[in-house]
Coordinates of C-alpha atoms and ligand atoms in Angstrom, one line a residue:
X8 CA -9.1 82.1 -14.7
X9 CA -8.5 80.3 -11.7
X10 CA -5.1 80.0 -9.2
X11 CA -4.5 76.2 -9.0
X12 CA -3.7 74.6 -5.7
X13 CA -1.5 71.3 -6.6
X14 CA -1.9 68.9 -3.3
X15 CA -1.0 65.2 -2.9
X16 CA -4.4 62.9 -2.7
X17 CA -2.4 59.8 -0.6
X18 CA 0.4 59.5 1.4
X19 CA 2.4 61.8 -0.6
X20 CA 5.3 61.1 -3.5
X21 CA 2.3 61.1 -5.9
X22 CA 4.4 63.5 -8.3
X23 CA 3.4 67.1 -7.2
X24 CA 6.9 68.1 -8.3
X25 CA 6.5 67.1 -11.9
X26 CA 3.1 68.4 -12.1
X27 CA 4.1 71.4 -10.5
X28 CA 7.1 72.1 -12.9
X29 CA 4.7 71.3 -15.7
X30 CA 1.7 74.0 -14.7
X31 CA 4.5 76.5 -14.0
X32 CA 5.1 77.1 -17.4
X33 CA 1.7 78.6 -17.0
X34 CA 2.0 80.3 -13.9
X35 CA 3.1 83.8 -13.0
X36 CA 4.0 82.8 -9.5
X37 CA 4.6 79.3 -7.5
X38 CA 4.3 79.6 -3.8
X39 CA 5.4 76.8 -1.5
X40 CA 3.0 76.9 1.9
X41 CA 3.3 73.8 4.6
X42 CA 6.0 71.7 5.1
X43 CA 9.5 71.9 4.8
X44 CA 12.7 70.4 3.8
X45 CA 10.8 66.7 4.3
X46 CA 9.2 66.7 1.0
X47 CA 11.1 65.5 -1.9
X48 CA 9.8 66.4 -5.5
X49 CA 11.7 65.1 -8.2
X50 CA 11.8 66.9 -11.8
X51 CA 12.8 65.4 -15.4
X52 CA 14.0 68.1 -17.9
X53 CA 15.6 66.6 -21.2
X54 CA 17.0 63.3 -18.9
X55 CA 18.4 66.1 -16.3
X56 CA 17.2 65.3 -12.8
X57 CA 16.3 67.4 -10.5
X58 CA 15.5 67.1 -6.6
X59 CA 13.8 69.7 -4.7
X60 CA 12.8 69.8 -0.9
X61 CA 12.4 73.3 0.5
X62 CA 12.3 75.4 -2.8
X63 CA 9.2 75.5 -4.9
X64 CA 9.4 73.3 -8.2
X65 CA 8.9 76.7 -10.3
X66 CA 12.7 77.9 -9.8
X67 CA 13.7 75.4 -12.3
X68 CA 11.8 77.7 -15.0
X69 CA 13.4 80.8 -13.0
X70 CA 9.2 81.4 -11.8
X71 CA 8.7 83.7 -9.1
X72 CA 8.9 81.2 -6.4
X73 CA 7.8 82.0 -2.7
X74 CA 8.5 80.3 0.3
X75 CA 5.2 81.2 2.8
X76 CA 4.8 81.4 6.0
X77 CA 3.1 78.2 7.1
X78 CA 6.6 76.5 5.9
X79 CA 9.2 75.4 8.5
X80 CA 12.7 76.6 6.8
X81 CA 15.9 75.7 7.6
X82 CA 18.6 78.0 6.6
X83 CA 21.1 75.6 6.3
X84 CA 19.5 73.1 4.4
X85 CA 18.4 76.1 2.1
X86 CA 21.7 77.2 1.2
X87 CA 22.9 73.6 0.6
X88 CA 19.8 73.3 -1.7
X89 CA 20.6 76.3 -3.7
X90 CA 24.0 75.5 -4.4
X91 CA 23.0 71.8 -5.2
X92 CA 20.9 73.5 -8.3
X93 CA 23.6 76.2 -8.8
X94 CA 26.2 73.3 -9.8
X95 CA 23.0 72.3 -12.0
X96 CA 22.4 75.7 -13.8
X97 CA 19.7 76.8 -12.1
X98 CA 21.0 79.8 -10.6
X99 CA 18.8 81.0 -7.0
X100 CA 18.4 84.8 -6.7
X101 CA 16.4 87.5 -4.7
X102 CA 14.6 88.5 -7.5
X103 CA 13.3 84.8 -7.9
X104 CA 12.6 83.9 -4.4
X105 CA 11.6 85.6 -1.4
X106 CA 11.4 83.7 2.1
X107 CA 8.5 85.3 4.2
X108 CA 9.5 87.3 7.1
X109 CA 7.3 85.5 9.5
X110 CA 8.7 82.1 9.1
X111 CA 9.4 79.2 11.5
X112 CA 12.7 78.2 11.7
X113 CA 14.3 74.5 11.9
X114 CA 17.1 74.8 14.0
X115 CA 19.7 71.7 14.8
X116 CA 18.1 71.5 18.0
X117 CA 14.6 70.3 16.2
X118 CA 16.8 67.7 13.8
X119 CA 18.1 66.4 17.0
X120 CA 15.1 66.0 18.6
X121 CA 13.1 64.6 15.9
X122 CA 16.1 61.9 16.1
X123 CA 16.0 61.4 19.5
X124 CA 12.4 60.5 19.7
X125 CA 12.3 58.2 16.9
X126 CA 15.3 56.1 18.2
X127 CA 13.8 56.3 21.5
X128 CA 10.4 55.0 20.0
X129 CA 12.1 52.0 17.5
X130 CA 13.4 50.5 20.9
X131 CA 9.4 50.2 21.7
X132 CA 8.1 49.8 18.1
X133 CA 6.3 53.3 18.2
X134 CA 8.0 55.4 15.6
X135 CA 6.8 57.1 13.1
X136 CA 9.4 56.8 10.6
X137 CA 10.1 60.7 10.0
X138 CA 12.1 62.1 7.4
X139 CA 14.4 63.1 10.8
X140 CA 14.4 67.0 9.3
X141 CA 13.1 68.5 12.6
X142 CA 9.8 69.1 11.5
X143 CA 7.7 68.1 14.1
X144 CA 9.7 69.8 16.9
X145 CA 9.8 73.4 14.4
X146 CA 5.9 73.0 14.5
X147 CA 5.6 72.4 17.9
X148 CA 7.8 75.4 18.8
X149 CA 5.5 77.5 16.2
X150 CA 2.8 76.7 17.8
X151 CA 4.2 76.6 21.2
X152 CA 4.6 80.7 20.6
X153 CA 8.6 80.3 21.2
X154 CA 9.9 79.7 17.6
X155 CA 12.8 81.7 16.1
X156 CA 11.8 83.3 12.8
X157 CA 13.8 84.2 9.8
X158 CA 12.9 87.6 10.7
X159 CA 15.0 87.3 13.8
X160 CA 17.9 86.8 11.7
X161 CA 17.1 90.8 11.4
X162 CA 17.4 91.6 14.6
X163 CA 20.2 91.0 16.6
X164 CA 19.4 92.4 20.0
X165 CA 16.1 90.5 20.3
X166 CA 17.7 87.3 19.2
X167 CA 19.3 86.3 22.0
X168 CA 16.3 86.6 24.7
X169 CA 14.8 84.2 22.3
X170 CA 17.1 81.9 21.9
X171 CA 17.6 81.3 26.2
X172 CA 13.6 81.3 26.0
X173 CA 14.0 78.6 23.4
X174 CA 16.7 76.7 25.3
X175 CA 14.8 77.0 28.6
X176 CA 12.5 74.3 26.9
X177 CA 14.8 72.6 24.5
X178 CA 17.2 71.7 27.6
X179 CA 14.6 70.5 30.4
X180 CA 13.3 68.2 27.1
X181 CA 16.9 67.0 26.5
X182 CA 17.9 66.4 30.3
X183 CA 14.5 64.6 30.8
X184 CA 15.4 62.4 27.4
X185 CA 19.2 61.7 28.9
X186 CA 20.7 63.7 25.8
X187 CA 23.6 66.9 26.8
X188 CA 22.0 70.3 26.6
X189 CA 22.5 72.8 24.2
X190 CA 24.7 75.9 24.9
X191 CA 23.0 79.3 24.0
X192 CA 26.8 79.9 21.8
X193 CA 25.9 77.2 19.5
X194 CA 22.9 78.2 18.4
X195 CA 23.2 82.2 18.2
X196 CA 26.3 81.0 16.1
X197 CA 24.1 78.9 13.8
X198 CA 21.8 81.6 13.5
X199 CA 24.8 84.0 12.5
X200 CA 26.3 82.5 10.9
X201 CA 24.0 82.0 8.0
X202 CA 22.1 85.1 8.4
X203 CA 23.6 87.0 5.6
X204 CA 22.8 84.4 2.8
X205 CA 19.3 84.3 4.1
X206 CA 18.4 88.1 4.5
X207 CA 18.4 89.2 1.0
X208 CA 15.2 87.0 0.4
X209 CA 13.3 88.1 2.9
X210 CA 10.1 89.6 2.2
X211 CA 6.7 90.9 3.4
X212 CA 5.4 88.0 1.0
X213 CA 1.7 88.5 1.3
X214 CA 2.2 91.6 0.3
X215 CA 3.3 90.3 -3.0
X216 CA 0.9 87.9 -3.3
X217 CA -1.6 90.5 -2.6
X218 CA -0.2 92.8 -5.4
X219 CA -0.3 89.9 -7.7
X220 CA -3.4 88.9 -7.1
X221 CA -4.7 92.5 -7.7
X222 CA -2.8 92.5 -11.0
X223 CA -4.1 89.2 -12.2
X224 CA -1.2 86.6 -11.6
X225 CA -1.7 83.7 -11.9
X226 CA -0.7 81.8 -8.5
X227 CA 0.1 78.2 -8.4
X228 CA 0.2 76.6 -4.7
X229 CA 2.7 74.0 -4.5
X230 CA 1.5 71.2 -1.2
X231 CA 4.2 69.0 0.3
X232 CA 3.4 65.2 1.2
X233 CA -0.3 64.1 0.6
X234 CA -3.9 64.7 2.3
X235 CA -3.1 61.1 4.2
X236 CA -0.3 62.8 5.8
X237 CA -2.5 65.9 7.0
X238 CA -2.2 66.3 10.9
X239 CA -5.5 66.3 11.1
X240 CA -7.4 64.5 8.0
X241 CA -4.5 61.6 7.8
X242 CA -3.6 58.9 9.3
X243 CA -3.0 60.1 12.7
X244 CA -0.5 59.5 14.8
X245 CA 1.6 58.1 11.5
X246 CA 1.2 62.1 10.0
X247 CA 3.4 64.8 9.3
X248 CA 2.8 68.0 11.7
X249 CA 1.8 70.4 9.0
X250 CA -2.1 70.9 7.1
X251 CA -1.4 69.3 4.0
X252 CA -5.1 70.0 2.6
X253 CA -5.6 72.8 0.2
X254 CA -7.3 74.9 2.6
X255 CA -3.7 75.3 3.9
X256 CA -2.6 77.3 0.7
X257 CA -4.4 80.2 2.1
X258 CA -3.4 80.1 5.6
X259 CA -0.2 79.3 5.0
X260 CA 1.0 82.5 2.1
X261 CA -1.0 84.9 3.4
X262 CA -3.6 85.0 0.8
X263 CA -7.5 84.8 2.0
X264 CA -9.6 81.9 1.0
X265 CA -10.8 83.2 -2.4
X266 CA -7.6 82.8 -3.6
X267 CA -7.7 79.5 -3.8
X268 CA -9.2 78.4 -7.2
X269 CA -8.8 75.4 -9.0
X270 CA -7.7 72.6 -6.5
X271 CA -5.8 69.6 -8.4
X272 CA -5.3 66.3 -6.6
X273 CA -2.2 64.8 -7.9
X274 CA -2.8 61.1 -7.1
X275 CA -0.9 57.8 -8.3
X276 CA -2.3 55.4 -10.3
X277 CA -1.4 53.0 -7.5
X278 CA -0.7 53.3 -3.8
X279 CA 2.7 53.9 -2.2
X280 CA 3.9 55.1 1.4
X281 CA 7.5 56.0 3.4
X282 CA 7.3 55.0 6.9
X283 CA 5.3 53.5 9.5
X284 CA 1.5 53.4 9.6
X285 CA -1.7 52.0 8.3
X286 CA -2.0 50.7 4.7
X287 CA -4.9 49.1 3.5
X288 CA -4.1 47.8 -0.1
X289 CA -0.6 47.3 0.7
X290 CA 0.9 44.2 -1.1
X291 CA 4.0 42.6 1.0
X292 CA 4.4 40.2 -2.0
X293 CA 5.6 39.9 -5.8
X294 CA 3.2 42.8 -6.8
X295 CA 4.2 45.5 -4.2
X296 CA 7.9 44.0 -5.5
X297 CA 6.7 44.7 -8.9
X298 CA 5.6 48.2 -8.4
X299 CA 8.4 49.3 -6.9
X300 CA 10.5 48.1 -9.5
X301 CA 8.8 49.5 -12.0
X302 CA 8.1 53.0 -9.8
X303 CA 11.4 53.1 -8.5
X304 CA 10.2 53.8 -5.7
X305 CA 12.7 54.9 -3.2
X306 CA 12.2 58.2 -1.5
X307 CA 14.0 61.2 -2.5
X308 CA 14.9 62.3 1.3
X309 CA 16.0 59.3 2.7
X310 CA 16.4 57.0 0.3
X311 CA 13.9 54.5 2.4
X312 CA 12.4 52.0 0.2
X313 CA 8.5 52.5 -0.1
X314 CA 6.1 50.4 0.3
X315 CA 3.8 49.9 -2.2
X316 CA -0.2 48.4 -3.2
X317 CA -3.5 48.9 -5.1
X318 CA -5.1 51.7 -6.2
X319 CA -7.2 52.8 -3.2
X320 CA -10.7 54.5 -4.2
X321 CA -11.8 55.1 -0.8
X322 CA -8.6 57.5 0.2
X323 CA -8.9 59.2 -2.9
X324 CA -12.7 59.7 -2.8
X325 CA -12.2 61.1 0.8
X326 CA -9.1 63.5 -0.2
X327 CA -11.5 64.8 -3.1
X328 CA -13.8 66.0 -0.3
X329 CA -11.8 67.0 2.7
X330 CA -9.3 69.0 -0.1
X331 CA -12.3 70.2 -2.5
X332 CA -10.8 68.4 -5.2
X333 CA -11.9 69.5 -8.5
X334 CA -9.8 67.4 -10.6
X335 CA -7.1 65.2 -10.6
X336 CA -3.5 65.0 -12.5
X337 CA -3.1 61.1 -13.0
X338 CA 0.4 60.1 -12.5
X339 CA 2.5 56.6 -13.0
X340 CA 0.1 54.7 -15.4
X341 CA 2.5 53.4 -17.1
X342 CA 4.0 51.6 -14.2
X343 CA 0.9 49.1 -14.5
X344 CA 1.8 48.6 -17.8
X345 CA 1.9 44.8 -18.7
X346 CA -0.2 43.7 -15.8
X347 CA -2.7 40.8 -16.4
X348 CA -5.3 42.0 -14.1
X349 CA -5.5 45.2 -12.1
X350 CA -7.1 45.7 -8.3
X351 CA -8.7 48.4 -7.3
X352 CA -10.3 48.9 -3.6
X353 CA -13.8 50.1 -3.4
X354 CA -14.6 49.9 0.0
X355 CA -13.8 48.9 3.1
X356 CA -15.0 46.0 5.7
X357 CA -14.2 46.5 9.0
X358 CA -15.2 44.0 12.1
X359 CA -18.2 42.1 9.3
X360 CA -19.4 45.8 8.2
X361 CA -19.2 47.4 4.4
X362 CA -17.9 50.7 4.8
X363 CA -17.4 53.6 2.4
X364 CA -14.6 56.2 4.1
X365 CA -11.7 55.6 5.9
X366 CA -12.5 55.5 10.3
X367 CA -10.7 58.2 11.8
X368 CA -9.3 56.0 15.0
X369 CA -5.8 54.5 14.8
X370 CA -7.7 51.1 15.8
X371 CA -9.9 50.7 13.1
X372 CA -7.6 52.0 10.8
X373 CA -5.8 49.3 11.4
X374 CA -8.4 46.9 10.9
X375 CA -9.9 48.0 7.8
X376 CA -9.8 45.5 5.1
X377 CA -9.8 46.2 1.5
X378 CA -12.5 45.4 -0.8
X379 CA -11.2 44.7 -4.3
X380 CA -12.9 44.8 -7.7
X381 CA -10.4 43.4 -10.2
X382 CA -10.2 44.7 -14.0
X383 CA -7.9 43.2 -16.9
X384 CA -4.9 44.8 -17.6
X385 CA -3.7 46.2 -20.8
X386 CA -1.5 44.6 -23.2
X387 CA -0.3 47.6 -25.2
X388 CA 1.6 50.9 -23.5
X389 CA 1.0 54.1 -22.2
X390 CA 4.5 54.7 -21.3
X391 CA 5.8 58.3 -23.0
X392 CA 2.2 58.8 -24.2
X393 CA 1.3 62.2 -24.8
X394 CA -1.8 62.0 -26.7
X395 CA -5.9 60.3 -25.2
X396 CA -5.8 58.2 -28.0
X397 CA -2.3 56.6 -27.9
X398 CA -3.7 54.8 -24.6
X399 CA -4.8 51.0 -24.5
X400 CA -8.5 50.8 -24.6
X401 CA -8.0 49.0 -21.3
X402 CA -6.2 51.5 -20.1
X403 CA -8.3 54.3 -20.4
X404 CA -11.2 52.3 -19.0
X405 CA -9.1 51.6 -15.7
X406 CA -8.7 56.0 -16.0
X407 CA -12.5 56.0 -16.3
X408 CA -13.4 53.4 -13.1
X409 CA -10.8 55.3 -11.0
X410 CA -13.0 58.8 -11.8
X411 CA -15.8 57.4 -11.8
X412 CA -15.1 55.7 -7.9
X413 CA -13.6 59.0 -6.7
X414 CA -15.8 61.4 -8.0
X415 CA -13.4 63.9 -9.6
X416 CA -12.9 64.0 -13.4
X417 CA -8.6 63.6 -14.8
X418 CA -7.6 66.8 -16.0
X419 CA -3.9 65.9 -16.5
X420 CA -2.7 62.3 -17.4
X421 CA 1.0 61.8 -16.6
X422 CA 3.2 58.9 -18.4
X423 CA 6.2 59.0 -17.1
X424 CA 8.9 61.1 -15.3
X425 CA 9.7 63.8 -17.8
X426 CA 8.5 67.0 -18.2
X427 CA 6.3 66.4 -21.6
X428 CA 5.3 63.1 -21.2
X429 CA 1.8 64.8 -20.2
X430 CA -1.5 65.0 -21.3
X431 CA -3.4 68.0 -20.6
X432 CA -7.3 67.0 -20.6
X433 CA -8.7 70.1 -19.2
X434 CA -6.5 72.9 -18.1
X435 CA -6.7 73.8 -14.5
X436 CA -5.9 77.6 -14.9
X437 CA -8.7 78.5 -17.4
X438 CA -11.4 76.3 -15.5
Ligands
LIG9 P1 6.3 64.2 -5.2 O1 6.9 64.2 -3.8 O2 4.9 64.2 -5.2 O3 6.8 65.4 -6.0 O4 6.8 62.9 -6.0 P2 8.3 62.3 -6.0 O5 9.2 63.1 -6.9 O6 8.8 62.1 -4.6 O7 8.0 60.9 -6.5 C1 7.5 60.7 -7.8 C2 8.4 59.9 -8.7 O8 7.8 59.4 -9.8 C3 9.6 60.7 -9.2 O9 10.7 59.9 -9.3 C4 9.1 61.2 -10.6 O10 10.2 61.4 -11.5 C5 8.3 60.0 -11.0 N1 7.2 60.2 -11.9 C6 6.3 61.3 -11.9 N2 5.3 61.1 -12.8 C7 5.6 59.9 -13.4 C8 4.9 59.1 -14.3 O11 3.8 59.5 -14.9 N3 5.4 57.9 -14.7 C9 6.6 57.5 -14.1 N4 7.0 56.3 -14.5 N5 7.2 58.2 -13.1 C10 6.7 59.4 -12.8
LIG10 P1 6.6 64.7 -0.6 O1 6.3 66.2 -0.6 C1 6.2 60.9 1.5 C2 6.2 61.1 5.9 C3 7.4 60.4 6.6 C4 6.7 60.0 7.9 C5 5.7 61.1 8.2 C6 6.2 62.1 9.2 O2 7.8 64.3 -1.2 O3 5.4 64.0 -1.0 P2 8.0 64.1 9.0 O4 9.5 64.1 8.7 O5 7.2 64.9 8.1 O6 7.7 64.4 10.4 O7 7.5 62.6 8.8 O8 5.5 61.7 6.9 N1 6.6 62.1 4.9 C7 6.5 61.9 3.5 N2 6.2 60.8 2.8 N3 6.4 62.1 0.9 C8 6.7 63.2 1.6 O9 6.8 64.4 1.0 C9 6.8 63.1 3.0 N4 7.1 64.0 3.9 C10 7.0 63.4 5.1 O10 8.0 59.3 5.9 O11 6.0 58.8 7.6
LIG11 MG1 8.4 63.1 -2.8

């Protein structure tokens, strides 16, 4: 029996949230450990929708959920979350979640810088194209040693000092950008002011996780955005600030690396991507129209349209290493439904050379260019399929190329939004 670490294999959106909600049932505990209120994973129960950002996807089945300490958390956003999916039914309790102690906050200071930078950078065509949820300025303050943490909220006489040491930086930044400074008032009042609906969650969460492990829980490790997003592994500078790679489940709940078990890659059956950045197979044409059609393909943050292409092996192939893939969960088949032929890239050529792995500089990156093999589509559907052998011949030959190119086996086919529309091939838990 293994712990299963869910991650996204490309540039996130891949469907972590309905894979996550669909392993949970199986899970004794569902711990949330980078990101933070950027990601957006979507859930289908019975036509009911449901939209998650800072909370891990295994509240919905009222799952143990933790929120762990390599997560940036912003208070506010959490309690608008929770009462979002309190008008929904699903009902957000102590006993069901617990926020680590030793969190990072994101703090309308970090919201407004993130904005600031990226308006600065659209005037010289250098922005990122964040989600504008302050989580590259949280990180930096984590890492910069002068971060508030939700166990501040606590403590009342520390707070202050570290606020003004906060502000001491946060100001010189915003005189140097031209923006006002902030007053010391505002934020101890932001902080304050939500305190009480954040302290009854807070826990010594590896602890728990400890406890659990001890007891045999079974631990499911939910990743925000994808490996091609990873600060260091992705696409750098177009990245969020956060690990995204599985390796981060251990750092980032507290939990040592044997915790980490099973490690399933949830990866599209084509290629989509919010904001700016390098994208090999991208298709600017009819068929990137016709994916995102078909996908719906709009983010669940922001709403920005995504941009859409092929099926690309070689990110895939290099997520299955850098994340220790050991199987995949296969989502959005269907959405290639109907398709006379199919591309698929298998490498890369970059300035008259074959390569096999995507170049690590920003430059090359940008000059990769995709080499396609192209299959024949499938006539019939796999739309709503639940069963192996309800799938188009064609079909599962396109499954078996894709695992074949990438070198990690489907151990969950996915064919369409909702909940059950899964098949389960090998089950990550009991592998
Ligand atoms: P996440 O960020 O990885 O959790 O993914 P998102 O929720 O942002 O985006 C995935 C979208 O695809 C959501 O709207 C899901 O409801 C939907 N989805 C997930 N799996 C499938 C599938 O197999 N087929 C189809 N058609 N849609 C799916
Ligand atoms: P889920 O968990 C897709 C992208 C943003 C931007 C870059 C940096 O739903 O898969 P940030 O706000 O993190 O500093 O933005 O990362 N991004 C995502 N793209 N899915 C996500 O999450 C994302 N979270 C961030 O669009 O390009
Ligand atoms: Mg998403």
């Amino acid at each position: 029996m293994a712990n299963v670490v869910v991650v996204g294999s490309q540039w996130g959106d891949e469907g972590k949230g309905k894979i996550v909600d669909w392993l949970s049932e199986r899970a004794d505990v569902v711990v949330r450990f980078q990101g933070g209120h950027n990601a957006g994973h979507t859930l289908v129960v019975d036509g009911k929708v449901y939209k998650l950002s800072l909370l891990p996807s295994g509240v919905v089945r009222g799952k143990l959920s933790i929120v762990g300490n390599g997560v940036v958390f912003d208070p506010h956003a959490f309690v608008a979350e929770a009462a979002k999916l309190k008008a929904q039914g699903v009902e957000i309790t102590p006993d069901v979640l617990k926020i680590a102690e030793n969190t990072a906050l994101i703090l309308s200071l970090h919201r407004e810088l993130d904005g600031f930078r990226e308006d600065a950078a659209s005037n010289s065509g250098t922005k990122i194209g964040t989600t504008r949820r302050g989580i590259g300025p949280a990180y930096e303050d984590k890492v910069g040693r002068r971060a508030v943490r939700v166990m501040d909220l606590a403590s009342l006489d520390t707070l202050p000092a570290k606020v003004d040491r906060l502000l001491t930086h946060h100001n010189a930044l915003r005189r140097g950008l031209g923006h006002p400074e902030v007053r010391h008032e505002t934020i101890m009042e932001e902080l304050i002011s939500v305190a009480d609906q954040i302290l009854p969650y807070v826990d010594r969460v590896w602890k728990i996780l400890d406890n659990k492990r001890r007891a045999g829980a079974r631990i499911l490790f939910e990743g925000a955005q994808g490996t091609l997003l990873d600060i260091d592994q992705g696409t750098y500078p177009f990245v969020t600030s956060s690990n995204t790679v599985a390796g981060q489940a251990a750092t980032g709940s507290g939990m040592g690396p044997g915790a980490i078990g099973y490690v399933l890659g949830i990866t599209k059956a084509y290629t989509t991507r919010v904001g700016e950045g390098p994208f090999p197979t991208e298709q600017n044409n009819e068929i990137g129209e016709f994916l995102g059609t078909r996908g719906h393909e709009f983010g669940v943050v922001t709403g920005r349209k995504r941009r859409c292409g092929w099926f690309d092996a070689v990110l895939v192939r290099q997520a299955v290493a850098v994340n220790g893939i050991n199987g995949i969960a296969l989502t959005k088949l269907d959405v290639l439904d109907g398709l006379d032929e199919i591309k698929v890239c298998t490498g890369y050529r970059l300035d008259g050379e074959d390569i096999d792995y995507l170049p690590a500089s920003q430059g090359a990156q940008a000059r990769v260019e995709p080499v396609y093999e192209t299959l024949e589509g499938w006539k019939g559907t796999t739309a709503g399929a639940r069963s192996w052998n309800d799938l188009p011949a064609q079909a599962v030959k396109y499954v078996r190329y894709i695992e074949e190119l990438i070198g990690a086996p489907v151990a969950l086919l996915s064919t369409s939004p909702e909940r059950d529309d899964t098949i389960l091939v090998t089950d990550p838990f009991q592998d």
